[in-house]
């Protein structure tokens, strides 16, 4: 391609809102332009990179036995209502009405749509398994769209879905997809890690996230240098502390803490540290009020808490519900004398001595509280987020904490969608069985940003050859010099004829200026 014939807008000053290097470089190098918040045009250079990523994905998906199709972006509300996600998805789901007042969603993911398709077409065990995928634009009304195409409201995704006869088949398909993802991200030149993760709003029993390692990544990964496990922050298990056999000897006393609600406020008022406190948070789990206790400097991991309670819905209790359950306003809940409320204490609480808790009374806390002596929780379990310095529960060595960008996600869905939508087949005996599903996403446009985030220098992007928009830039230093032009033209044509993607910078501009652009791109 000749530069003068191509649409590569000149280098541009970047707005201050572009915090990430990849966002700034994509704007400066003319890969993207913003249309509105979280909505971007991929310029020709950006599209060339996207096409390369798509090609790698197609090749590996097809080789692993999946087949491409293309579903509509416009999806009828009825299907979302069948699984309840019309309500559960919340504000991220972009909804529109047609002129008959019928409701639609712009697809953020396609479990419902593909399940509807497959349940209509597949009847017998002989037609299974099926593994289908698409490369398509997705819409999610992200609360905080940012970092350019990294977290956009309209973006390109590869989403795949598998349907198997049974758990064993689904397991094998999941493995194949996992392996295909390893090949895809290896071909993209990434340094990445596959971590076991929570399944989130999509649901299902098990999942792995593929993380590109980069200091600017939004996600935290907990990896064990010794036994090699890797988990997302949501999933990272914490080793149980070695608790001393005796509890503290301090005398439990009620103290006045006027207006002190947060762990930090109470700690500084009582001249201690947040780690000397136990926070008690009141939740509603499937409608039942429960109390969750973690050390004052820790955070409750709601996914872990949900697993311990085997509940399907968990939310913070309202101020009224807290007042009713504890007899005190928000900020003063504690386990001592808390009646009729199931209490779940994090393992760390068992190792604490003479700590501070709320007194279930306005403006009051207890000091010198000890578990076992002053209260007994119904459940003691790992219910907090792991933090730097935590030990791996498998081998005891300290987790290494890294940051990453999530570029892909594979889920074992089980029968969540097939049961909700009655996607069944007839087995060998003619008995109806629900199909066992999996789903597999890749953030195709996010990959471009992740690649740049991981590989750049002060002068610009350093592409892996598999993703580079062009392989060679031929830069005549002076286009008015006939000899120089003839030479570069010849070189350009020769390279092109050998299938080497070449950009000839035939602009009438200074050599330094052009070399700088080549370096940037
Ligand atoms: P995140 O935690 O980053 O919001 P997610 O868990 O919502 O991601 P999935 O539903 O698993 O994402 O979607 C599959 C893939 O699509 C993700 O792994 C990610 O790479 C990409 N993706 C998700 N949301 C966006 C977005 N707003 N912009 C660009 N890519 C996205
Ligand atoms: Mg998301």
PDB file of C-alpha atoms in Angstrom, residues 260 262-277 356:
ATOM      1  CA  UNK A 260     -17.832   5.741  64.363  1.00  0.00           C
ATOM      2  CA  UNK A 262     -16.258   2.311  59.340  1.00  0.00           C
ATOM      3  CA  UNK A 263     -13.488  -0.022  60.475  1.00  0.00           C
ATOM      4  CA  UNK A 264     -10.958   2.797  59.936  1.00  0.00           C
ATOM      5  CA  UNK A 265     -12.947   5.266  62.046  1.00  0.00           C
ATOM      6  CA  UNK A 266     -13.493   2.814  64.895  1.00  0.00           C
ATOM      7  CA  UNK A 267      -9.859   1.673  64.829  1.00  0.00           C
ATOM      8  CA  UNK A 268      -8.414   5.158  65.015  1.00  0.00           C
ATOM      9  CA  UNK A 269     -10.940   6.181  67.697  1.00  0.00           C
ATOM     10  CA  UNK A 270      -9.981   3.161  69.832  1.00  0.00           C
ATOM     11  CA  UNK A 271      -6.275   3.660  69.068  1.00  0.00           C
ATOM     12  CA  UNK A 272      -5.874   0.334  67.321  1.00  0.00           C
ATOM     13  CA  UNK A 273      -5.563  -0.757  63.659  1.00  0.00           C
ATOM     14  CA  UNK A 274      -8.292  -2.079  61.315  1.00  0.00           C
ATOM     15  CA  UNK A 275      -6.709  -5.551  61.593  1.00  0.00           C
ATOM     16  CA  UNK A 276      -7.614  -5.476  65.296  1.00  0.00           C
ATOM     17  CA  UNK A 277     -11.311  -5.322  64.381  1.00  0.00           C
ATOM     18  CA  UNK A 356     -13.224  -5.211  68.463  1.00  0.00           C
TER      19      UNK A 356
END
